[in-house]
């Protein structure tokens, strides 16, 4: 066990497994209809549990991130296994909408935030040489949870019932996450992979600040607010399309509901793949250059979607949008570590992740308002989101210039220090 705990690749694997478990939250659509029938409530009332769960994730990440930064990840992920497992299991005992809110909504959301924030922050610490790849893989585990677990949940519901399914899955998730938490650990301060040296501070393209800022110090910087806005813009387009993919496919392209469902599955795969793909790209060309490229892809694909009138253009455009959306979720933990350090990464990323919560409200709402205003379709929403992506490109380029100026100052300071010696 000691050997396993010291192996960063093993820690990466168990972190991915934990995130697949909590990623079951994205399989909500499988449970929604059976719960509506069981509780005799409306879809809007029942679906509020899912909204509540996701809304509490960034809050939980901030709460547990502070403890994780001080106490390490093992205790927090174990606690997360208890909270999340209990939330899912107790949902299997629910007999009212209010109880559903408390179990799946509150407990589920708190458990997700504890595990997700902890695993992402800790994995990035273990891979200072491959932050984009590591962060992307862990985020991909969370994104792929629904792809893997939705068919399992549907099979269990058909064989038993929805409440029994929640009980079984709650037990399974608790056991798996708890076992994985016994392996996970954080690296020692100053640890680095054998044979690897941090990027030379003289590099004009390096974006590492070399600082370890506390949450309070981070929020006093202008960089934090630029990154927060970038994260909102980066997530808005993806959440807008993901939230309205099926109606767009049926209304604009004229697809049947079954074919539209297949297209939604393709979106989920693009979202998952994007977290890994763009993470690798960011390790090679830099985080902010990657951001600008993702914004460019998203903006152009929104314009293609605006004129799409067949399934081929629809799949190509929505695939590109979801791919870029997944990329932001994959590289933002690495960006946070690069700019503000790894010491308080758990708490710092939790704060930055609140941007995702804002985007979750803004993105789908833009589409809904655009349809209501025009009464004809989503064209206005595509144009608005595309324009936002152009703003995102500009923000990314600003960050590139800020990084170059910062590194130039560091180089000059080092040269002066060397001359004195």
mmCIF file of C-alpha atoms in Angstrom:
data_model
loop_
_atom_site.group_PDB
_atom_site.id
_atom_site.type_symbol
_atom_site.label_atom_id
_atom_site.label_comp_id
_atom_site.label_asym_id
_atom_site.label_seq_id
_atom_site.Cartn_x
_atom_site.Cartn_y
_atom_site.Cartn_z
ATOM 1 C CA UNK A 1 0.000 0.000 0.000
ATOM 2 C CA UNK A 2 2.877 2.370 0.806
ATOM 3 C CA UNK A 3 4.319 1.794 -2.669
ATOM 4 C CA UNK A 4 0.943 2.555 -4.248
ATOM 5 C CA UNK A 5 0.573 5.785 -2.273
ATOM 6 C CA UNK A 6 3.928 7.025 -3.520
ATOM 7 C CA UNK A 7 3.200 6.382 -7.193
ATOM 8 C CA UNK A 8 1.751 9.485 -8.832
ATOM 9 C CA UNK A 9 0.269 7.509 -11.737
ATOM 10 C CA UNK A 10 -1.607 5.286 -9.291
ATOM 11 C CA UNK A 11 -2.889 8.410 -7.548
ATOM 12 C CA UNK A 12 -4.024 9.744 -10.923
ATOM 13 C CA UNK A 13 -5.887 6.500 -11.695
ATOM 14 C CA UNK A 14 -7.718 6.337 -8.360
ATOM 15 C CA UNK A 15 -8.598 10.023 -8.705
ATOM 16 C CA UNK A 16 -10.175 9.310 -12.087
ATOM 17 C CA UNK A 17 -12.155 6.404 -10.576
ATOM 18 C CA UNK A 18 -13.485 8.645 -7.820
ATOM 19 C CA UNK A 19 -14.544 11.247 -10.368
ATOM 20 C CA UNK A 20 -16.332 8.669 -12.499
ATOM 21 C CA UNK A 21 -18.381 7.806 -9.394
ATOM 22 C CA UNK A 22 -19.408 11.379 -8.635
ATOM 23 C CA UNK A 23 -19.930 11.947 -12.364
ATOM 24 C CA UNK A 24 -23.092 9.885 -11.954
ATOM 25 C CA UNK A 25 -24.689 13.248 -11.165
ATOM 26 C CA UNK A 26 -24.748 13.956 -14.915
ATOM 27 C CA UNK A 27 -26.916 10.841 -15.417
ATOM 28 C CA UNK A 28 -29.814 12.700 -13.779
ATOM 29 C CA UNK A 29 -32.064 12.409 -16.834
ATOM 30 C CA UNK A 30 -32.259 8.637 -16.286
ATOM 31 C CA UNK A 31 -33.756 9.161 -12.827
ATOM 32 C CA UNK A 32 -35.957 12.182 -13.495
ATOM 33 C CA UNK A 33 -39.016 10.581 -15.124
ATOM 34 C CA UNK A 34 -39.259 7.674 -12.625
ATOM 35 C CA UNK A 35 -39.002 10.185 -9.755
ATOM 36 C CA UNK A 36 -41.725 12.397 -11.257
ATOM 37 C CA UNK A 37 -44.028 9.383 -11.459
ATOM 38 C CA UNK A 38 -43.108 8.147 -7.986
ATOM 39 C CA UNK A 39 -43.516 11.459 -6.168
ATOM 40 C CA UNK A 40 -46.430 12.744 -8.232
ATOM 41 C CA UNK A 41 -44.646 16.060 -8.729
ATOM 42 C CA UNK A 42 -43.915 18.184 -11.782
ATOM 43 C CA UNK A 43 -40.725 17.896 -13.800
ATOM 44 C CA UNK A 44 -39.739 21.418 -12.739
ATOM 45 C CA UNK A 45 -40.096 20.558 -9.035
ATOM 46 C CA UNK A 46 -38.130 17.319 -9.280
ATOM 47 C CA UNK A 47 -35.374 18.703 -11.542
ATOM 48 C CA UNK A 48 -34.640 21.388 -8.949
ATOM 49 C CA UNK A 49 -32.786 18.686 -7.003
ATOM 50 C CA UNK A 50 -30.299 18.377 -9.884
ATOM 51 C CA UNK A 51 -29.908 22.163 -10.119
ATOM 52 C CA UNK A 52 -29.364 22.407 -6.372
ATOM 53 C CA UNK A 53 -26.746 19.655 -6.483
ATOM 54 C CA UNK A 54 -24.663 21.392 -9.164
ATOM 55 C CA UNK A 55 -25.085 24.815 -7.529
ATOM 56 C CA UNK A 56 -23.554 23.516 -4.290
ATOM 57 C CA UNK A 57 -20.474 22.012 -5.968
ATOM 58 C CA UNK A 58 -18.376 25.241 -6.048
ATOM 59 C CA UNK A 59 -19.515 26.096 -2.511
ATOM 60 C CA UNK A 60 -18.372 22.687 -1.316
ATOM 61 C CA UNK A 61 -15.086 23.019 -3.207
ATOM 62 C CA UNK A 62 -14.319 26.239 -1.353
ATOM 63 C CA UNK A 63 -15.269 24.808 2.051
ATOM 64 C CA UNK A 64 -13.392 21.528 1.742
ATOM 65 C CA UNK A 65 -10.590 23.030 -0.363
ATOM 66 C CA UNK A 66 -9.343 25.036 2.605
ATOM 67 C CA UNK A 67 -9.186 21.901 4.754
ATOM 68 C CA UNK A 68 -7.582 19.894 1.949
ATOM 69 C CA UNK A 69 -4.822 22.477 1.551
ATOM 70 C CA UNK A 70 -4.030 22.145 5.279
ATOM 71 C CA UNK A 71 -4.829 18.504 6.117
ATOM 72 C CA UNK A 72 -4.225 16.729 2.830
ATOM 73 C CA UNK A 73 -6.592 14.929 0.456
ATOM 74 C CA UNK A 74 -7.086 11.545 2.125
ATOM 75 C CA UNK A 75 -9.346 12.651 4.948
ATOM 76 C CA UNK A 76 -11.381 14.964 2.702
ATOM 77 C CA UNK A 77 -12.005 12.375 -0.013
ATOM 78 C CA UNK A 78 -12.980 9.828 2.658
ATOM 79 C CA UNK A 79 -15.414 12.352 4.096
ATOM 80 C CA UNK A 80 -16.647 13.026 0.573
ATOM 81 C CA UNK A 81 -17.309 9.300 0.084
ATOM 82 C CA UNK A 82 -19.462 9.287 3.207
ATOM 83 C CA UNK A 83 -21.420 12.421 2.258
ATOM 84 C CA UNK A 84 -21.936 11.508 -1.404
ATOM 85 C CA UNK A 85 -22.651 7.835 -0.718
ATOM 86 C CA UNK A 86 -25.111 8.753 2.026
ATOM 87 C CA UNK A 87 -26.802 11.321 -0.200
ATOM 88 C CA UNK A 88 -27.370 8.817 -3.010
ATOM 89 C CA UNK A 89 -28.408 6.001 -0.632
ATOM 90 C CA UNK A 90 -30.846 8.205 1.311
ATOM 91 C CA UNK A 91 -32.377 9.337 -1.981
ATOM 92 C CA UNK A 92 -33.493 5.726 -2.200
ATOM 93 C CA UNK A 93 -35.610 6.338 0.921
ATOM 94 C CA UNK A 94 -37.172 9.562 -0.288
ATOM 95 C CA UNK A 95 -40.938 10.016 -0.136
ATOM 96 C CA UNK A 96 -41.207 13.738 -0.870
ATOM 97 C CA UNK A 97 -39.677 16.422 -3.067
ATOM 98 C CA UNK A 98 -38.254 18.181 -0.018
ATOM 99 C CA UNK A 99 -36.405 15.038 1.056
ATOM 100 C CA UNK A 100 -35.095 14.698 -2.504
ATOM 101 C CA UNK A 101 -33.695 18.225 -2.255
ATOM 102 C CA UNK A 102 -31.905 17.390 1.004
ATOM 103 C CA UNK A 103 -30.492 14.031 -0.094
ATOM 104 C CA UNK A 104 -29.681 14.225 -3.799
ATOM 105 C CA UNK A 105 -29.453 18.024 -3.827
ATOM 106 C CA UNK A 106 -27.652 19.113 -0.665
ATOM 107 C CA UNK A 107 -25.746 15.971 0.376
ATOM 108 C CA UNK A 108 -25.047 14.968 -3.216
ATOM 109 C CA UNK A 109 -23.731 18.405 -4.154
ATOM 110 C CA UNK A 110 -21.554 18.716 -1.052
ATOM 111 C CA UNK A 111 -20.094 15.252 -1.652
ATOM 112 C CA UNK A 112 -19.355 15.974 -5.307
ATOM 113 C CA UNK A 113 -17.571 19.224 -4.463
ATOM 114 C CA UNK A 114 -15.465 17.601 -1.747
ATOM 115 C CA UNK A 115 -14.244 14.780 -3.994
ATOM 116 C CA UNK A 116 -13.919 16.716 -7.255
ATOM 117 C CA UNK A 117 -12.113 19.747 -5.844
ATOM 118 C CA UNK A 118 -9.757 17.597 -3.814
ATOM 119 C CA UNK A 119 -8.809 15.144 -6.566
ATOM 120 C CA UNK A 120 -8.282 17.841 -9.196
ATOM 121 C CA UNK A 121 -6.121 20.049 -6.967
ATOM 122 C CA UNK A 122 -4.085 17.155 -5.598
ATOM 123 C CA UNK A 123 -3.441 15.544 -8.989
ATOM 124 C CA UNK A 124 -2.199 18.809 -10.459
ATOM 125 C CA UNK A 125 0.303 19.031 -7.567
ATOM 126 C CA UNK A 126 1.668 15.590 -8.481
ATOM 127 C CA UNK A 127 2.160 16.543 -12.143
ATOM 128 C CA UNK A 128 3.924 19.928 -12.328
ATOM 129 C CA UNK A 129 5.457 18.684 -15.582
ATOM 130 C CA UNK A 130 2.133 17.592 -17.102
ATOM 131 C CA UNK A 131 -0.459 19.750 -15.402
ATOM 132 C CA UNK A 132 -2.664 20.080 -18.457
ATOM 133 C CA UNK A 133 -2.761 16.348 -19.119
ATOM 134 C CA UNK A 134 -3.324 15.385 -15.467
ATOM 135 C CA UNK A 135 -6.024 17.990 -14.867
ATOM 136 C CA UNK A 136 -7.702 17.027 -18.133
ATOM 137 C CA UNK A 137 -7.763 13.316 -17.307
ATOM 138 C CA UNK A 138 -9.287 13.849 -13.860
ATOM 139 C CA UNK A 139 -11.873 16.266 -15.232
ATOM 140 C CA UNK A 140 -12.614 13.761 -18.004
ATOM 141 C CA UNK A 141 -13.391 11.156 -15.352
ATOM 142 C CA UNK A 142 -16.068 13.454 -13.944
ATOM 143 C CA UNK A 143 -17.440 14.219 -17.396
ATOM 144 C CA UNK A 144 -17.565 10.564 -18.440
ATOM 145 C CA UNK A 145 -19.481 9.426 -15.351
ATOM 146 C CA UNK A 146 -22.828 9.742 -17.104
ATOM 147 C CA UNK A 147 -21.611 7.962 -20.240
ATOM 148 C CA UNK A 148 -20.488 4.972 -18.161
ATOM 149 C CA UNK A 149 -23.095 4.931 -15.394
ATOM 150 C CA UNK A 150 -26.293 6.003 -17.171
ATOM 151 C CA UNK A 151 -26.744 2.626 -18.916
ATOM 152 C CA UNK A 152 -26.026 0.827 -15.608
ATOM 153 C CA UNK A 153 -28.579 2.947 -13.754
ATOM 154 C CA UNK A 154 -31.196 2.463 -16.449
ATOM 155 C CA UNK A 155 -30.679 -1.303 -16.349
ATOM 156 C CA UNK A 156 -31.062 -1.370 -12.564
ATOM 157 C CA UNK A 157 -34.215 0.760 -12.724
ATOM 158 C CA UNK A 158 -35.752 -1.597 -15.281
ATOM 159 C CA UNK A 159 -34.837 -4.658 -13.205
ATOM 160 C CA UNK A 160 -35.751 -3.270 -9.769
ATOM 161 C CA UNK A 161 -37.034 0.298 -9.336
ATOM 162 C CA UNK A 162 -35.603 3.797 -9.035
ATOM 163 C CA UNK A 163 -35.377 3.819 -5.213
ATOM 164 C CA UNK A 164 -33.586 0.467 -5.068
ATOM 165 C CA UNK A 165 -31.201 1.712 -7.742
ATOM 166 C CA UNK A 166 -30.282 4.741 -5.628
ATOM 167 C CA UNK A 167 -29.614 2.494 -2.622
ATOM 168 C CA UNK A 168 -27.379 0.118 -4.575
ATOM 169 C CA UNK A 169 -25.454 2.907 -6.268
ATOM 170 C CA UNK A 170 -25.003 4.777 -2.985
ATOM 171 C CA UNK A 171 -23.374 1.719 -1.424
ATOM 172 C CA UNK A 172 -21.174 1.095 -4.476
ATOM 173 C CA UNK A 173 -20.022 4.714 -4.682
ATOM 174 C CA UNK A 174 -19.194 4.848 -0.971
ATOM 175 C CA UNK A 175 -17.091 1.681 -1.128
ATOM 176 C CA UNK A 176 -15.204 2.668 -4.298
ATOM 177 C CA UNK A 177 -14.432 6.249 -3.244
ATOM 178 C CA UNK A 178 -13.469 5.166 0.290
ATOM 179 C CA UNK A 179 -11.071 2.512 -1.039
ATOM 180 C CA UNK A 180 -9.495 4.989 -3.439
ATOM 181 C CA UNK A 181 -9.142 7.572 -0.670
ATOM 182 C CA UNK A 182 -6.916 5.141 1.265
ATOM 183 C CA UNK A 183 -4.391 5.339 -1.587
ATOM 184 C CA UNK A 184 -4.472 9.037 -2.377
ATOM 185 C CA UNK A 185 -1.961 11.385 -0.743
ATOM 186 C CA UNK A 186 -0.345 14.741 -1.428
ATOM 187 C CA UNK A 187 3.303 15.242 -2.424
ATOM 188 C CA UNK A 188 5.816 16.668 0.019
ATOM 189 C CA UNK A 189 6.412 20.436 -0.233
ATOM 190 C CA UNK A 190 8.950 21.111 -2.949
ATOM 191 C CA UNK A 191 8.541 17.655 -4.513
ATOM 192 C CA UNK A 192 9.213 17.340 -8.236
ATOM 193 C CA UNK A 193 9.468 14.408 -10.652
ATOM 194 C CA UNK A 194 12.900 12.861 -10.988
ATOM 195 C CA UNK A 195 14.921 14.537 -13.708
ATOM 196 C CA UNK A 196 12.429 17.365 -14.192
ATOM 197 C CA UNK A 197 13.209 21.012 -13.586
ATOM 198 C CA UNK A 198 10.697 23.877 -13.557
ATOM 199 C CA UNK A 199 10.542 26.026 -16.676
ATOM 200 C CA UNK A 200 13.398 28.508 -16.748
ATOM 201 C CA UNK A 201 12.203 31.862 -15.513
ATOM 202 C CA UNK A 202 14.052 33.420 -18.461
ATOM 203 C CA UNK A 203 11.589 31.842 -20.841
ATOM 204 C CA UNK A 204 9.449 34.561 -22.380
ATOM 205 C CA UNK A 205 6.614 32.130 -22.941
ATOM 206 C CA UNK A 206 6.442 30.726 -19.426
ATOM 207 C CA UNK A 207 3.257 31.598 -17.548
ATOM 208 C CA UNK A 208 4.280 30.257 -14.148
ATOM 209 C CA UNK A 209 4.258 33.052 -11.620
ATOM 210 C CA UNK A 210 6.463 31.284 -9.086
ATOM 211 C CA UNK A 211 4.111 32.521 -6.339
ATOM 212 C CA UNK A 212 1.980 30.714 -3.769
ATOM 213 C CA UNK A 213 -0.916 33.036 -3.057
ATOM 214 C CA UNK A 214 -3.593 32.562 -0.432
ATOM 215 C CA UNK A 215 -7.231 32.918 -1.525
ATOM 216 C CA UNK A 216 -7.318 36.421 -0.062
ATOM 217 C CA UNK A 217 -4.150 37.424 -1.915
ATOM 218 C CA UNK A 218 -5.383 35.849 -5.150
ATOM 219 C CA UNK A 219 -8.630 37.833 -5.066
ATOM 220 C CA UNK A 220 -6.697 41.082 -4.788
ATOM 221 C CA UNK A 221 -5.057 40.550 -8.179
ATOM 222 C CA UNK A 222 -6.448 41.731 -11.489
ATOM 223 C CA UNK A 223 -5.440 38.408 -13.027
ATOM 224 C CA UNK A 224 -7.998 36.566 -10.896
ATOM 225 C CA UNK A 225 -10.904 38.601 -12.255
ATOM 226 C CA UNK A 226 -9.747 38.244 -15.858
ATOM 227 C CA UNK A 227 -9.507 34.475 -15.422
ATOM 228 C CA UNK A 228 -12.907 34.386 -13.731
ATOM 229 C CA UNK A 229 -14.481 36.187 -16.695
ATOM 230 C CA UNK A 230 -12.614 33.916 -19.124
ATOM 231 C CA UNK A 231 -14.015 30.859 -17.338
ATOM 232 C CA UNK A 232 -17.575 32.221 -17.531
ATOM 233 C CA UNK A 233 -17.282 32.945 -21.257
ATOM 234 C CA UNK A 234 -15.606 29.593 -21.902
ATOM 235 C CA UNK A 235 -18.422 27.681 -20.207
ATOM 236 C CA UNK A 236 -21.415 29.692 -21.465
ATOM 237 C CA UNK A 237 -21.421 28.383 -25.052
ATOM 238 C CA UNK A 238 -21.022 24.748 -24.047
ATOM 239 C CA UNK A 239 -23.694 24.846 -21.355
ATOM 240 C CA UNK A 240 -26.059 26.694 -23.691
ATOM 241 C CA UNK A 241 -25.743 24.035 -26.398
ATOM 242 C CA UNK A 242 -25.711 21.079 -23.996
ATOM 243 C CA UNK A 243 -28.849 22.380 -22.317
ATOM 244 C CA UNK A 244 -30.724 22.858 -25.610
ATOM 245 C CA UNK A 245 -29.095 20.275 -27.901
ATOM 246 C CA UNK A 246 -32.152 18.071 -28.316
ATOM 247 C CA UNK A 247 -34.633 20.907 -29.075
ATOM 248 C CA UNK A 248 -32.130 22.425 -31.542
ATOM 249 C CA UNK A 249 -31.662 19.082 -33.266
ATOM 250 C CA UNK A 250 -35.391 18.518 -33.579
ATOM 251 C CA UNK A 251 -36.548 22.078 -34.306
ATOM 252 C CA UNK A 252 -33.726 23.445 -36.469
ATOM 253 C CA UNK A 253 -32.442 20.303 -38.179
ATOM 254 C CA UNK A 254 -35.666 18.292 -38.156
ATOM 255 C CA UNK A 255 -34.278 15.181 -36.473
ATOM 256 C CA UNK A 256 -36.396 12.679 -34.591
ATOM 257 C CA UNK A 257 -36.154 12.517 -30.797
ATOM 258 C CA UNK A 258 -34.236 9.211 -30.950
ATOM 259 C CA UNK A 259 -31.634 10.565 -33.382
ATOM 260 C CA UNK A 260 -31.390 13.756 -31.319
ATOM 261 C CA UNK A 261 -30.642 11.611 -28.259
ATOM 262 C CA UNK A 262 -27.739 9.999 -30.139
ATOM 263 C CA UNK A 263 -26.419 13.464 -30.985
ATOM 264 C CA UNK A 264 -26.580 14.401 -27.293
ATOM 265 C CA UNK A 265 -24.455 11.327 -26.496
ATOM 266 C CA UNK A 266 -21.902 12.477 -29.070
ATOM 267 C CA UNK A 267 -21.830 15.855 -27.308
ATOM 268 C CA UNK A 268 -21.040 14.110 -24.013
ATOM 269 C CA UNK A 269 -18.148 12.248 -25.625
ATOM 270 C CA UNK A 270 -16.806 15.481 -27.154
ATOM 271 C CA UNK A 271 -17.029 17.180 -23.771
ATOM 272 C CA UNK A 272 -15.056 14.342 -22.172
ATOM 273 C CA UNK A 273 -12.457 14.082 -24.939
ATOM 274 C CA UNK A 274 -11.948 17.859 -24.956
ATOM 275 C CA UNK A 275 -10.750 17.815 -21.351
ATOM 276 C CA UNK A 276 -7.900 15.489 -22.275
ATOM 277 C CA UNK A 277 -7.140 16.826 -25.766
ATOM 278 C CA UNK A 278 -6.863 20.505 -24.834
ATOM 279 C CA UNK A 279 -4.983 19.622 -21.649
ATOM 280 C CA UNK A 280 -2.264 17.992 -23.751
ATOM 281 C CA UNK A 281 -2.267 20.917 -26.188
ATOM 282 C CA UNK A 282 -1.886 23.411 -23.328
ATOM 283 C CA UNK A 283 1.212 21.590 -22.065
ATOM 284 C CA UNK A 284 2.771 22.137 -25.490
ATOM 285 C CA UNK A 285 1.727 25.627 -26.621
ATOM 286 C CA UNK A 286 0.831 27.270 -23.293
ATOM 287 C CA UNK A 287 -2.428 27.730 -21.380
ATOM 288 C CA UNK A 288 -3.438 31.136 -22.714
ATOM 289 C CA UNK A 289 -2.610 30.349 -26.339
ATOM 290 C CA UNK A 290 -4.790 27.263 -25.893
ATOM 291 C CA UNK A 291 -7.598 29.384 -24.427
ATOM 292 C CA UNK A 292 -7.515 31.717 -27.413
ATOM 293 C CA UNK A 293 -7.614 28.729 -29.757
ATOM 294 C CA UNK A 294 -10.571 27.154 -27.911
ATOM 295 C CA UNK A 295 -12.489 30.432 -28.059
ATOM 296 C CA UNK A 296 -11.774 30.660 -31.802
ATOM 297 C CA UNK A 297 -13.043 27.116 -32.389
ATOM 298 C CA UNK A 298 -16.171 27.741 -30.321
ATOM 299 C CA UNK A 299 -16.936 31.080 -32.028
ATOM 300 C CA UNK A 300 -16.528 29.651 -35.528
ATOM 301 C CA UNK A 301 -18.576 26.536 -34.755
ATOM 302 C CA UNK A 302 -21.420 28.674 -33.372
ATOM 303 C CA UNK A 303 -21.528 30.514 -36.689
ATOM 304 C CA UNK A 304 -21.568 27.190 -38.542
ATOM 305 C CA UNK A 305 -24.402 26.013 -36.293
ATOM 306 C CA UNK A 306 -26.307 29.167 -37.156
ATOM 307 C CA UNK A 307 -26.506 28.077 -40.800
ATOM 308 C CA UNK A 308 -26.658 24.312 -40.185
ATOM 309 C CA UNK A 309 -29.581 22.639 -41.926
ATOM 310 C CA UNK A 310 -28.456 19.005 -41.925
ATOM 311 C CA UNK A 311 -27.190 16.458 -39.433
ATOM 312 C CA UNK A 312 -23.574 16.568 -40.661
ATOM 313 C CA UNK A 313 -23.141 20.293 -40.021
ATOM 314 C CA UNK A 314 -25.045 19.955 -36.757
ATOM 315 C CA UNK A 315 -22.742 17.225 -35.421
ATOM 316 C CA UNK A 316 -19.551 18.970 -36.597
ATOM 317 C CA UNK A 317 -20.506 22.327 -35.076
ATOM 318 C CA UNK A 318 -21.837 21.031 -31.771
ATOM 319 C CA UNK A 319 -18.890 18.634 -31.445
ATOM 320 C CA UNK A 320 -16.479 21.579 -31.755
ATOM 321 C CA UNK A 321 -18.405 23.638 -29.204
ATOM 322 C CA UNK A 322 -18.551 20.782 -26.677
ATOM 323 C CA UNK A 323 -14.882 19.954 -27.312
ATOM 324 C CA UNK A 324 -13.852 23.513 -26.415
ATOM 325 C CA UNK A 325 -16.192 23.615 -23.420
ATOM 326 C CA UNK A 326 -14.598 20.470 -22.030
ATOM 327 C CA UNK A 327 -11.182 22.004 -22.593
ATOM 328 C CA UNK A 328 -11.877 24.867 -20.188
ATOM 329 C CA UNK A 329 -12.879 22.434 -17.455
ATOM 330 C CA UNK A 330 -9.714 20.474 -18.169
ATOM 331 C CA UNK A 331 -7.118 23.267 -18.150
ATOM 332 C CA UNK A 332 -8.481 25.778 -15.614
ATOM 333 C CA UNK A 333 -7.095 23.854 -12.596
ATOM 334 C CA UNK A 334 -3.668 24.000 -14.268
ATOM 335 C CA UNK A 335 -4.059 27.698 -15.040
ATOM 336 C CA UNK A 336 -4.931 28.358 -11.393
ATOM 337 C CA UNK A 337 -1.853 26.447 -10.227
ATOM 338 C CA UNK A 338 0.371 28.201 -12.766
ATOM 339 C CA UNK A 339 -0.690 31.685 -11.726
ATOM 340 C CA UNK A 340 -1.376 31.372 -7.999
ATOM 341 C CA UNK A 341 0.684 28.361 -6.932
ATOM 342 C CA UNK A 342 -0.160 24.871 -5.712
ATOM 343 C CA UNK A 343 -0.086 25.490 -1.958
ATOM 344 C CA UNK A 344 -3.690 26.771 -1.699
ATOM 345 C CA UNK A 345 -4.913 25.279 -4.954
ATOM 346 C CA UNK A 346 -7.875 23.465 -3.400
ATOM 347 C CA UNK A 347 -9.443 26.659 -2.074
ATOM 348 C CA UNK A 348 -8.282 28.866 -4.940
ATOM 349 C CA UNK A 349 -9.743 26.665 -7.648
ATOM 350 C CA UNK A 350 -12.972 26.357 -5.694
ATOM 351 C CA UNK A 351 -13.324 30.141 -5.831
ATOM 352 C CA UNK A 352 -12.543 30.310 -9.543
ATOM 353 C CA UNK A 353 -14.970 27.444 -10.177
ATOM 354 C CA UNK A 354 -17.845 29.687 -9.061
ATOM 355 C CA UNK A 355 -17.593 31.068 -12.602
ATOM 356 C CA UNK A 356 -18.966 27.734 -13.813
ATOM 357 C CA UNK A 357 -22.026 28.250 -11.615
ATOM 358 C CA UNK A 358 -22.610 31.662 -13.168
ATOM 359 C CA UNK A 359 -22.243 30.206 -16.669
ATOM 360 C CA UNK A 360 -24.694 27.405 -15.805
ATOM 361 C CA UNK A 361 -27.349 30.069 -15.266
ATOM 362 C CA UNK A 362 -26.343 32.482 -18.049
ATOM 363 C CA UNK A 363 -25.732 30.011 -20.897
ATOM 364 C CA UNK A 364 -29.075 28.184 -21.037
ATOM 365 C CA UNK A 365 -30.883 31.424 -20.213
ATOM 366 C CA UNK A 366 -29.411 33.229 -23.239
ATOM 367 C CA UNK A 367 -30.817 30.512 -25.480
ATOM 368 C CA UNK A 368 -34.231 30.529 -23.799
ATOM 369 C CA UNK A 369 -34.583 34.325 -23.960
ATOM 370 C CA UNK A 370 -33.411 34.419 -27.587
ATOM 371 C CA UNK A 371 -36.076 31.906 -28.619
ATOM 372 C CA UNK A 372 -38.793 33.737 -26.693
ATOM 373 C CA UNK A 373 -37.774 37.090 -28.186
ATOM 374 C CA UNK A 374 -37.613 35.960 -31.800
ATOM 375 C CA UNK A 375 -40.120 33.150 -31.780
ATOM 376 C CA UNK A 376 -38.189 31.655 -34.672
ATOM 377 C CA UNK A 377 -35.163 29.814 -33.308
ATOM 378 C CA UNK A 378 -31.761 30.085 -31.668
ATOM 379 C CA UNK A 379 -29.998 32.339 -34.206
ATOM 380 C CA UNK A 380 -29.677 35.320 -31.842
ATOM 381 C CA UNK A 381 -28.273 33.073 -29.115
ATOM 382 C CA UNK A 382 -25.599 31.723 -31.478
ATOM 383 C CA UNK A 383 -24.525 35.233 -32.484
ATOM 384 C CA UNK A 384 -24.441 36.506 -28.877
ATOM 385 C CA UNK A 385 -22.396 33.511 -27.714
ATOM 386 C CA UNK A 386 -20.055 33.825 -30.692
ATOM 387 C CA UNK A 387 -19.456 37.503 -29.862
ATOM 388 C CA UNK A 388 -18.720 36.538 -26.256
ATOM 389 C CA UNK A 389 -16.102 34.093 -27.528
ATOM 390 C CA UNK A 390 -14.432 36.896 -29.477
ATOM 391 C CA UNK A 391 -14.196 38.824 -26.203
ATOM 392 C CA UNK A 392 -12.706 35.664 -24.700
ATOM 393 C CA UNK A 393 -10.022 35.588 -27.401
ATOM 394 C CA UNK A 394 -9.072 39.157 -26.509
ATOM 395 C CA UNK A 395 -8.929 38.279 -22.798
ATOM 396 C CA UNK A 396 -6.669 35.323 -23.576
ATOM 397 C CA UNK A 397 -4.326 37.501 -25.622
ATOM 398 C CA UNK A 398 -4.241 40.052 -22.794
ATOM 399 C CA UNK A 399 -3.175 37.285 -20.423
ATOM 400 C CA UNK A 400 -0.397 36.223 -22.819
ATOM 401 C CA UNK A 401 0.963 39.771 -22.838
ATOM 402 C CA UNK A 402 0.688 40.048 -19.060
ATOM 403 C CA UNK A 403 2.650 36.795 -18.694
ATOM 404 C CA UNK A 404 5.378 38.004 -21.053
ATOM 405 C CA UNK A 405 5.751 41.316 -19.171
ATOM 406 C CA UNK A 406 5.830 39.527 -15.830
ATOM 407 C CA UNK A 407 8.532 37.139 -17.012
ATOM 408 C CA UNK A 408 10.526 39.976 -18.527
ATOM 409 C CA UNK A 409 10.585 41.660 -15.104
ATOM 410 C CA UNK A 410 11.677 38.416 -13.474
ATOM 411 C CA UNK A 411 14.488 37.988 -16.006
ATOM 412 C CA UNK A 412 15.710 41.512 -15.419
ATOM 413 C CA UNK A 413 15.640 41.033 -11.650
ATOM 414 C CA UNK A 414 17.652 37.823 -11.975
ATOM 415 C CA UNK A 415 20.199 39.490 -14.229
ATOM 416 C CA UNK A 416 20.659 42.341 -11.736
ATOM 417 C CA UNK A 417 21.087 39.849 -8.908
ATOM 418 C CA UNK A 418 23.664 37.926 -10.940
ATOM 419 C CA UNK A 419 25.614 41.115 -11.728
ATOM 420 C CA UNK A 420 25.813 41.940 -8.024
ATOM 421 C CA UNK A 421 27.181 38.504 -7.243
#
